[in-house]
mmCIF file of C-alpha atoms in Angstrom:
data_model
loop_
_atom_site.group_PDB
_atom_site.id
_atom_site.type_symbol
_atom_site.label_atom_id
_atom_site.label_comp_id
_atom_site.label_asym_id
_atom_site.label_seq_id
_atom_site.Cartn_x
_atom_site.Cartn_y
_atom_site.Cartn_z
ATOM 1 C CA MET A 1094 0.066 -38.970 -30.913
ATOM 2 C CA LYS A 1095 1.697 -35.780 -31.186
ATOM 3 C CA GLU A 1096 -2.296 -35.401 -33.296
ATOM 4 C CA ASN A 1097 -3.581 -35.900 -30.132
ATOM 5 C CA ASP A 1098 -1.656 -33.697 -28.481
ATOM 6 C CA ASP A 1099 -2.773 -30.956 -30.831
ATOM 7 C CA CYS A 1100 -6.622 -31.622 -30.077
ATOM 8 C CA ASN A 1101 -5.861 -31.444 -26.011
ATOM 9 C CA SER A 1102 -4.326 -27.703 -26.598
ATOM 10 C CA VAL A 1103 -7.510 -26.900 -28.931
ATOM 11 C CA ARG A 1104 -9.828 -28.257 -26.679
ATOM 12 C CA PHE A 1105 -8.627 -26.247 -23.425
ATOM 13 C CA LYS A 1106 -8.134 -23.438 -24.840
ATOM 14 C CA ARG A 1107 -11.517 -23.337 -25.978
ATOM 15 C CA GLY A 1108 -12.882 -24.070 -22.358
ATOM 16 C CA LYS A 1109 -10.118 -21.577 -21.001
ATOM 17 C CA TYR A 1110 -12.151 -19.225 -23.831
ATOM 18 C CA ASN A 1111 -15.628 -19.777 -22.938
ATOM 19 C CA TYR A 1112 -15.532 -19.731 -19.265
ATOM 20 C CA GLN A 1113 -13.696 -16.161 -19.771
ATOM 21 C CA LYS A 1114 -17.106 -15.604 -22.088
ATOM 22 C CA LEU A 1115 -19.223 -16.767 -19.051
ATOM 23 C CA ARG A 1116 -21.509 -14.342 -16.437
ATOM 24 C CA TYR A 1117 -22.908 -15.478 -13.333
ATOM 25 C CA GLY A 1118 -25.848 -17.499 -13.337
ATOM 26 C CA ASP A 1119 -24.940 -16.208 -16.229
ATOM 27 C CA VAL A 1120 -22.281 -14.409 -14.780
ATOM 28 C CA SER A 1121 -18.653 -14.297 -14.534
ATOM 29 C CA ASP A 1122 -15.833 -12.036 -12.976
ATOM 30 C CA GLY A 1123 -18.252 -9.822 -10.646
ATOM 31 C CA ARG A 1124 -17.122 -6.732 -12.886
ATOM 32 C CA GLU A 1125 -21.034 -6.588 -14.099
ATOM 33 C CA MET A 1126 -22.456 -6.140 -10.816
ATOM 34 C CA GLY A 1127 -23.326 -2.707 -11.000
ATOM 35 C CA PRO A 1128 -25.659 -3.220 -13.437
ATOM 36 C CA LYS A 1129 -26.683 -6.626 -12.721
ATOM 37 C CA ARG A 1130 -27.502 -5.563 -9.504
ATOM 38 C CA GLN A 1131 -29.646 -2.502 -10.399
ATOM 39 C CA ARG A 1132 -31.837 -4.595 -12.426
ATOM 40 C CA LEU A 1133 -32.475 -7.193 -9.298
ATOM 41 C CA ALA A 1134 -33.301 -3.862 -7.268
ATOM 42 C CA ASP A 1135 -35.542 -2.784 -9.341
ATOM 43 C CA GLN A 1136 -37.114 -5.644 -9.997
ATOM 44 C CA GLY A 1137 -38.152 -6.635 -6.424
ATOM 45 C CA SER A 1138 -37.101 -8.826 -3.568
ATOM 46 C CA SER A 1139 -39.082 -11.743 -5.254
ATOM 47 C CA TYR A 1140 -36.007 -12.153 -7.828
ATOM 48 C CA TYR A 1141 -33.675 -12.662 -4.652
ATOM 49 C CA GLY A 1142 -35.004 -16.710 -4.038
ATOM 50 C CA SER A 1143 -33.234 -19.650 -6.034
ATOM 51 C CA SER A 1144 -31.271 -19.079 -8.900
ATOM 52 C CA PRO A 1145 -29.557 -21.554 -11.086
ATOM 53 C CA GLY A 1146 -26.201 -22.899 -9.508
ATOM 54 C CA SER A 1147 -26.373 -20.784 -6.297
ATOM 55 C CA SER A 1148 -25.723 -23.504 -3.959
ATOM 56 C CA TYR A 1149 -22.656 -24.403 -6.062
ATOM 57 C CA MET A 1150 -19.502 -23.654 -4.165
ATOM 58 C CA TYR A 1151 -15.945 -22.561 -5.226
ATOM 59 C CA ASN A 1152 -13.576 -25.226 -5.829
ATOM 60 C CA PRO A 1153 -10.692 -24.821 -2.906
ATOM 61 C CA SER A 1154 -8.310 -25.991 -5.444
ATOM 62 C CA PRO A 1155 -5.868 -22.761 -6.697
ATOM 63 C CA TYR A 1156 -5.575 -24.075 -9.813
ATOM 64 C CA ALA A 1157 -9.298 -25.692 -10.948
ATOM 65 C CA TYR A 1158 -9.633 -22.991 -13.515
ATOM 66 C CA VAL A 1159 -6.678 -23.139 -15.098
ATOM 67 C CA ASN A 1160 -5.597 -26.484 -15.642
ATOM 68 C CA GLN A 1161 -9.108 -28.268 -16.267
ATOM 69 C CA PRO A 1162 -11.486 -26.024 -18.822
ATOM 70 C CA GLN A 1163 -14.948 -25.925 -17.523
ATOM 71 C CA PRO A 1164 -18.210 -27.447 -19.324
ATOM 72 C CA LEU A 1165 -20.515 -24.673 -20.468
ATOM 73 C CA SER A 1166 -23.442 -25.982 -18.876
ATOM 74 C CA GLN A 1167 -21.536 -24.994 -15.088
ATOM 75 C CA PRO A 1168 -20.689 -21.644 -15.125
ATOM 76 C CA PRO A 1169 -18.243 -20.659 -12.201
ATOM 77 C CA PRO A 1170 -18.806 -20.063 -8.724
ATOM 78 C CA PHE A 1171 -19.924 -17.083 -7.671
ATOM 79 C CA PRO A 1172 -17.023 -15.412 -6.133
ATOM 80 C CA VAL A 1173 -18.866 -13.866 -2.710
ATOM 81 C CA ILE A 1174 -17.596 -14.137 0.717
ATOM 82 C CA ARG A 1175 -19.246 -13.404 4.061
ATOM 83 C CA LEU A 1176 -17.317 -11.494 6.940
ATOM 84 C CA ARG A 1177 -18.699 -10.879 10.764
ATOM 85 C CA GLY A 1178 -17.710 -9.507 13.582
ATOM 86 C CA LEU A 1179 -16.706 -6.597 11.724
ATOM 87 C CA PRO A 1180 -16.344 -3.279 14.035
ATOM 88 C CA PHE A 1181 -19.668 -1.333 15.034
ATOM 89 C CA ASP A 1182 -18.254 1.662 13.225
ATOM 90 C CA CYS A 1183 -16.192 0.272 10.555
ATOM 91 C CA ALA A 1184 -16.766 1.985 6.750
ATOM 92 C CA GLU A 1185 -16.261 0.416 3.407
ATOM 93 C CA ASN A 1186 -12.613 1.638 3.239
ATOM 94 C CA ASP A 1187 -12.070 -0.385 6.458
ATOM 95 C CA VAL A 1188 -12.915 -3.400 4.434
ATOM 96 C CA VAL A 1189 -11.278 -2.495 1.520
ATOM 97 C CA GLU A 1190 -8.049 -2.331 3.416
ATOM 98 C CA PHE A 1191 -8.873 -5.590 5.366
ATOM 99 C CA LEU A 1192 -8.811 -7.364 1.996
ATOM 100 C CA HIS A 1193 -5.698 -5.358 0.762
ATOM 101 C CA GLY A 1194 -4.752 -6.748 -2.555
ATOM 102 C CA LEU A 1195 -8.045 -8.184 -3.638
ATOM 103 C CA ASP A 1196 -10.729 -6.484 -6.554
ATOM 104 C CA ILE A 1197 -13.289 -5.506 -4.427
ATOM 105 C CA VAL A 1198 -17.043 -5.349 -6.705
ATOM 106 C CA ASP A 1199 -18.885 -4.895 -4.346
ATOM 107 C CA ILE A 1200 -19.997 -4.463 -0.122
ATOM 108 C CA LEU A 1201 -23.065 -4.561 1.515
ATOM 109 C CA PHE A 1202 -23.351 -4.604 4.948
ATOM 110 C CA VAL A 1203 -26.427 -6.197 6.788
ATOM 111 C CA HIS A 1204 -28.696 -4.738 9.648
ATOM 112 C CA LYS A 1205 -31.263 -6.601 12.166
ATOM 113 C CA ASN A 1206 -33.793 -4.504 13.501
ATOM 114 C CA GLY A 1207 -32.451 -1.210 11.828
ATOM 115 C CA ARG A 1208 -28.475 -1.427 13.422
ATOM 116 C CA PHE A 1209 -26.358 -3.016 11.749
ATOM 117 C CA SER A 1210 -25.196 -6.217 12.902
ATOM 118 C CA GLY A 1211 -21.508 -6.434 11.969
ATOM 119 C CA GLU A 1212 -21.416 -8.850 9.039
ATOM 120 C CA ALA A 1213 -20.824 -7.887 5.266
ATOM 121 C CA PHE A 1214 -20.912 -9.558 2.500
ATOM 122 C CA CYS A 1215 -18.125 -8.663 0.117
ATOM 123 C CA VAL A 1216 -18.087 -9.764 -3.753
ATOM 124 C CA LEU A 1217 -15.029 -10.080 -5.623
ATOM 125 C CA GLY A 1218 -13.017 -9.885 -8.564
ATOM 126 C CA PHE A 1219 -12.921 -13.219 -9.406
ATOM 127 C CA PRO A 1220 -13.521 -16.593 -8.297
ATOM 128 C CA LEU A 1221 -9.600 -17.550 -7.162
ATOM 129 C CA GLN A 1222 -9.672 -15.038 -4.556
ATOM 130 C CA VAL A 1223 -11.781 -16.630 -2.878
ATOM 131 C CA ASP A 1224 -9.022 -18.666 -1.747
ATOM 132 C CA PHE A 1225 -6.983 -15.500 -0.424
ATOM 133 C CA ALA A 1226 -9.388 -13.772 1.179
ATOM 134 C CA LEU A 1227 -9.857 -16.871 3.645
ATOM 135 C CA GLN A 1228 -6.593 -16.548 4.601
ATOM 136 C CA ARG A 1229 -7.859 -13.393 6.304
ATOM 137 C CA ASN A 1230 -10.233 -15.526 8.730
ATOM 138 C CA ARG A 1231 -9.658 -13.934 12.417
ATOM 139 C CA GLN A 1232 -7.118 -11.191 11.623
ATOM 140 C CA ASN A 1233 -7.816 -8.068 12.948
ATOM 141 C CA MET A 1234 -9.937 -5.034 12.232
ATOM 142 C CA GLY A 1235 -8.909 -2.235 14.901
ATOM 143 C CA ARG A 1236 -8.877 -4.053 18.326
ATOM 144 C CA ARG A 1237 -11.463 -7.097 16.638
ATOM 145 C CA TYR A 1238 -10.888 -9.830 14.997
ATOM 146 C CA VAL A 1239 -13.166 -10.809 12.160
ATOM 147 C CA GLU A 1240 -14.115 -14.110 10.795
ATOM 148 C CA VAL A 1241 -14.294 -15.088 7.187
ATOM 149 C CA PHE A 1242 -16.457 -17.759 5.523
ATOM 150 C CA ARG A 1243 -17.697 -18.707 2.316
ATOM 151 C CA SER A 1244 -20.954 -17.576 1.073
ATOM 152 C CA LYS A 1245 -23.319 -18.120 -1.564
ATOM 153 C CA ARG A 1246 -24.962 -16.291 -4.310
ATOM 154 C CA GLN A 1247 -28.508 -17.066 -3.168
ATOM 155 C CA GLU A 1248 -28.128 -15.716 0.457
ATOM 156 C CA TYR A 1249 -26.030 -12.541 -1.005
ATOM 157 C CA TYR A 1250 -29.073 -11.894 -3.358
ATOM 158 C CA LYS A 1251 -31.708 -12.897 -0.120
ATOM 159 C CA ALA A 1252 -29.328 -9.468 1.922
ATOM 160 C CA ILE A 1253 -29.972 -7.368 -1.031
ATOM 161 C CA ALA A 1254 -33.107 -8.252 -0.629
ATOM 162 C CA ASN A 1255 -33.750 -7.399 2.867
ATOM 163 C CA GLU A 1256 -31.633 -4.023 2.626
ATOM 164 C CA VAL A 1257 -33.406 -2.681 0.009
ATOM 165 C CA ALA A 1258 -36.663 -3.164 1.638
ATOM 166 C CA ASP A 1259 -35.515 -1.832 4.398
ATOM 167 C CA GLY A 1260 -33.888 1.419 2.541
ATOM 168 C CA ARG A 1261 -30.695 0.847 3.378
ATOM 169 C CA GLY A 1262 -27.157 -1.216 2.031
ATOM 170 C CA GLY A 1263 -24.896 2.269 2.769
ATOM 171 C CA SER A 1264 -22.497 2.852 5.405
ATOM 172 C CA PRO A 1265 -23.404 0.738 8.416
ATOM 173 C CA HIS A 1266 -23.534 3.372 11.160
ATOM 174 C CA ARG A 1267 -24.844 7.399 10.494
ATOM 175 C CA SER A 1268 -26.038 9.272 13.464
ATOM 176 C CA SER A 1269 -29.400 11.112 13.510
ATOM 177 C CA SER A 1270 -27.411 14.150 14.534
ATOM 178 C CA LYS A 1271 -24.905 13.981 12.205
ATOM 179 C CA GLY A 1272 -27.047 13.224 9.780
ATOM 180 C CA LYS A 1273 -29.013 16.698 10.849
ATOM 181 C CA ALA A 1274 -26.130 18.043 10.307
ATOM 182 C CA SER A 1275 -25.281 17.423 7.118
ATOM 183 C CA ASP A 1276 -28.672 18.145 5.827
ATOM 184 C CA GLU A 1277 -28.389 22.014 6.874
ATOM 185 C CA ALA A 1278 -24.817 21.896 5.452
ATOM 186 C CA LYS A 1279 -26.288 20.850 2.215
ATOM 187 C CA GLU A 1280 -28.854 23.156 2.542
ATOM 188 C CA SER A 1281 -26.660 26.246 3.102
ATOM 189 C CA ALA A 1282 -23.474 25.085 0.703
ATOM 190 C CA GLU A 1283 -23.487 26.990 -2.416
ATOM 191 C CA HIS A 1284 -23.685 25.570 -6.000
ATOM 192 C CA THR A 1285 -21.102 25.799 -8.234
ATOM 193 C CA GLY A 1286 -22.352 23.475 -10.870
ATOM 194 C CA VAL A 1287 -20.498 20.334 -9.123
ATOM 195 C CA LEU A 1288 -21.697 17.457 -6.880
ATOM 196 C CA ARG A 1289 -19.580 15.109 -5.275
ATOM 197 C CA LEU A 1290 -21.236 11.228 -4.982
ATOM 198 C CA ARG A 1291 -20.171 8.985 -1.769
ATOM 199 C CA GLY A 1292 -21.405 4.887 -1.722
ATOM 200 C CA LEU A 1293 -21.215 4.139 -5.080
ATOM 201 C CA PRO A 1294 -20.940 0.159 -5.654
ATOM 202 C CA PHE A 1295 -17.001 -0.011 -6.785
ATOM 203 C CA SER A 1296 -18.335 -1.562 -9.967
ATOM 204 C CA ALA A 1297 -20.279 1.292 -10.677
ATOM 205 C CA GLY A 1298 -19.572 3.150 -14.453
ATOM 206 C CA LYS A 1299 -19.879 6.103 -15.651
ATOM 207 C CA ASP A 1300 -22.663 4.915 -17.495
ATOM 208 C CA ASP A 1301 -24.572 3.974 -14.128
ATOM 209 C CA ILE A 1302 -23.940 7.424 -12.915
ATOM 210 C CA MET A 1303 -25.763 8.764 -15.994
ATOM 211 C CA ASP A 1304 -28.743 6.329 -15.518
ATOM 212 C CA PHE A 1305 -29.181 7.810 -11.845
ATOM 213 C CA PHE A 1306 -29.336 11.662 -12.870
ATOM 214 C CA LYS A 1307 -31.395 10.253 -16.577
ATOM 215 C CA ASP A 1308 -33.457 13.749 -15.872
ATOM 216 C CA PHE A 1309 -30.422 15.742 -16.561
ATOM 217 C CA ASP A 1310 -28.140 16.443 -19.265
ATOM 218 C CA LEU A 1311 -24.628 14.700 -18.867
ATOM 219 C CA SER A 1312 -21.944 12.976 -20.603
ATOM 220 C CA GLU A 1313 -19.728 10.652 -19.808
ATOM 221 C CA GLY A 1314 -17.153 13.390 -20.293
ATOM 222 C CA SER A 1315 -18.764 15.194 -17.219
ATOM 223 C CA ILE A 1316 -18.151 12.275 -14.659
ATOM 224 C CA HIS A 1317 -15.391 11.320 -13.113
ATOM 225 C CA ILE A 1318 -14.633 8.883 -10.742
ATOM 226 C CA THR A 1319 -12.331 8.855 -8.161
ATOM 227 C CA LEU A 1320 -9.251 6.452 -7.589
ATOM 228 C CA ASN A 1321 -7.371 5.547 -4.995
ATOM 229 C CA SER A 1322 -3.409 5.238 -4.992
ATOM 230 C CA ASP A 1323 -3.796 1.757 -5.830
ATOM 231 C CA GLY A 1324 -5.899 2.324 -9.465
ATOM 232 C CA ARG A 1325 -8.934 1.390 -7.694
ATOM 233 C CA PRO A 1326 -12.945 2.734 -7.205
ATOM 234 C CA THR A 1327 -12.855 4.761 -4.128
ATOM 235 C CA GLY A 1328 -16.754 4.747 -4.203
ATOM 236 C CA GLU A 1329 -17.055 8.487 -4.863
ATOM 237 C CA ALA A 1330 -17.355 10.670 -7.984
ATOM 238 C CA TYR A 1331 -17.780 14.423 -9.251
ATOM 239 C CA VAL A 1332 -20.123 15.166 -11.399
ATOM 240 C CA GLN A 1333 -20.593 18.504 -13.791
ATOM 241 C CA PHE A 1334 -23.710 19.575 -14.783
ATOM 242 C CA PRO A 1335 -24.312 22.283 -17.495
ATOM 243 C CA SER A 1336 -25.155 24.729 -14.513
ATOM 244 C CA ALA A 1337 -25.419 25.608 -10.787
ATOM 245 C CA GLU A 1338 -28.940 25.328 -11.413
ATOM 246 C CA ASP A 1339 -29.148 21.707 -12.290
ATOM 247 C CA SER A 1340 -26.398 21.022 -9.821
ATOM 248 C CA LYS A 1341 -28.906 22.357 -7.289
ATOM 249 C CA ALA A 1342 -32.244 20.242 -8.810
ATOM 250 C CA ALA A 1343 -30.233 17.531 -8.946
ATOM 251 C CA MET A 1344 -30.039 17.604 -5.108
ATOM 252 C CA ILE A 1345 -33.901 15.758 -5.368
ATOM 253 C CA LYS A 1346 -31.577 12.616 -5.931
ATOM 254 C CA ASP A 1347 -29.762 12.470 -2.566
ATOM 255 C CA ARG A 1348 -29.606 9.658 -0.773
ATOM 256 C CA LYS A 1349 -31.796 7.834 -3.777
ATOM 257 C CA THR A 1350 -30.506 4.007 -4.677
ATOM 258 C CA LEU A 1351 -28.245 3.067 -7.013
ATOM 259 C CA GLY A 1352 -29.189 -1.243 -6.598
ATOM 260 C CA SER A 1353 -29.095 -1.404 -2.936
ATOM 261 C CA ARG A 1354 -27.125 1.252 -2.187
ATOM 262 C CA TYR A 1355 -28.169 4.901 -1.119
ATOM 263 C CA ILE A 1356 -26.151 7.384 -2.932
ATOM 264 C CA GLU A 1357 -25.456 10.713 -0.800
ATOM 265 C CA LEU A 1358 -25.153 13.909 -2.614
ATOM 266 C CA PHE A 1359 -22.791 16.786 -1.796
ATOM 267 C CA PRO A 1360 -22.458 20.924 -3.757
ATOM 268 C CA SER A 1361 -18.814 20.632 -4.432
ATOM 269 C CA SER A 1362 -16.477 22.599 -7.173
ATOM 270 C CA LEU A 1363 -14.337 22.624 -9.824
ATOM 271 C CA GLU A 1364 -11.084 23.071 -7.610
ATOM 272 C CA GLU A 1365 -11.987 20.024 -5.430
ATOM 273 C CA LEU A 1366 -13.151 18.047 -8.110
ATOM 274 C CA GLU A 1367 -9.791 18.433 -9.934
ATOM 275 C CA GLU A 1368 -7.776 18.243 -6.958
ATOM 276 C CA ALA A 1369 -9.532 14.667 -6.031
ATOM 277 C CA VAL A 1370 -8.638 13.272 -9.025
ATOM 278 C CA ALA A 1371 -5.074 14.503 -9.588
ATOM 279 C CA ARG A 1372 -4.321 12.372 -6.423
ATOM 280 C CA GLY A 1373 -5.839 9.251 -8.315
ATOM 281 C CA ARG A 1374 -3.454 9.390 -11.174
#
C-alpha cells in the first residue's frame, strides 16, 4: 500500500513539473506572450488561423490543475477573456483597475471600421485566473457595466491579425487634434538623451525594447521599465541613449509597432526618469 502511495506521489510531482514547463500552444502561463506576439505579427496574419488546442476551454473547477496531473499531450488552456461594453474613452489603466489583483499580460482593444468597438481581449498570467476574472462580469467601469466572457486563443490571434492589418492595437481613443498637438510638441522638445515609451505590452521586457531599438547602441542598464505601487508594469519605460543626437534619431521609431501595439515616444529627461523609477519602488 505504501509503495502505491509513493508511486502516486512521484507521478503527481512529475505531472505538476511538466505542467509548469509547458508553453501555450506550446504555451503555459502567458508571461512569454510579448516575444511570441512579436513573432506572430512578423509572420503576417496568415499565422493567426487555427492552432492546436485553440478550441480547448478552461476547466471551470478551480482545483483542476492542483489535484490532477495533466497529460503532456494536453497543454494548459490559454488564459484569455473578452470584455464587452467598455466606455469608448477607456484606457489600459482602466482595464487594469477593473481587473485589479489579476496578472495582466496583454490588453488588445478591438476596432471596427476605424472606431473602437467597446470590446477588448485580455490575456491573464495563469489559466486559474480566468474564473476570477469572470466574477467581474456585469460590474461597472464608470457608469457602464462590462460583460466578461471566456475566449479562445484562436479568437485572440484573429483579433491581433485584424489590428495589425489596420495599424492599430494601442489606445482605443485618440483624437486627431490632440495627436497633431502632440506631434508639434515632440518636434519642438529639447532632446537630452532620454526617451519615454508609452503603450508597451505589459509582458514586454528589456530584451524586447532593445530589439525595438536594434539600430542603436543600448544596454540593459540603459532601459528602465516603470512599475506601479503594486509592482506591476505600467506599460511605460524610459531609455537612456548615448547622446541627445541618438535619442533624436530614435524618434523615427515613434508609433512603430512592437507586436500589434504601436509605441509612442516622447523626449524626456533624467530627472523625469528618476522620479518615475522612484514611484515604483
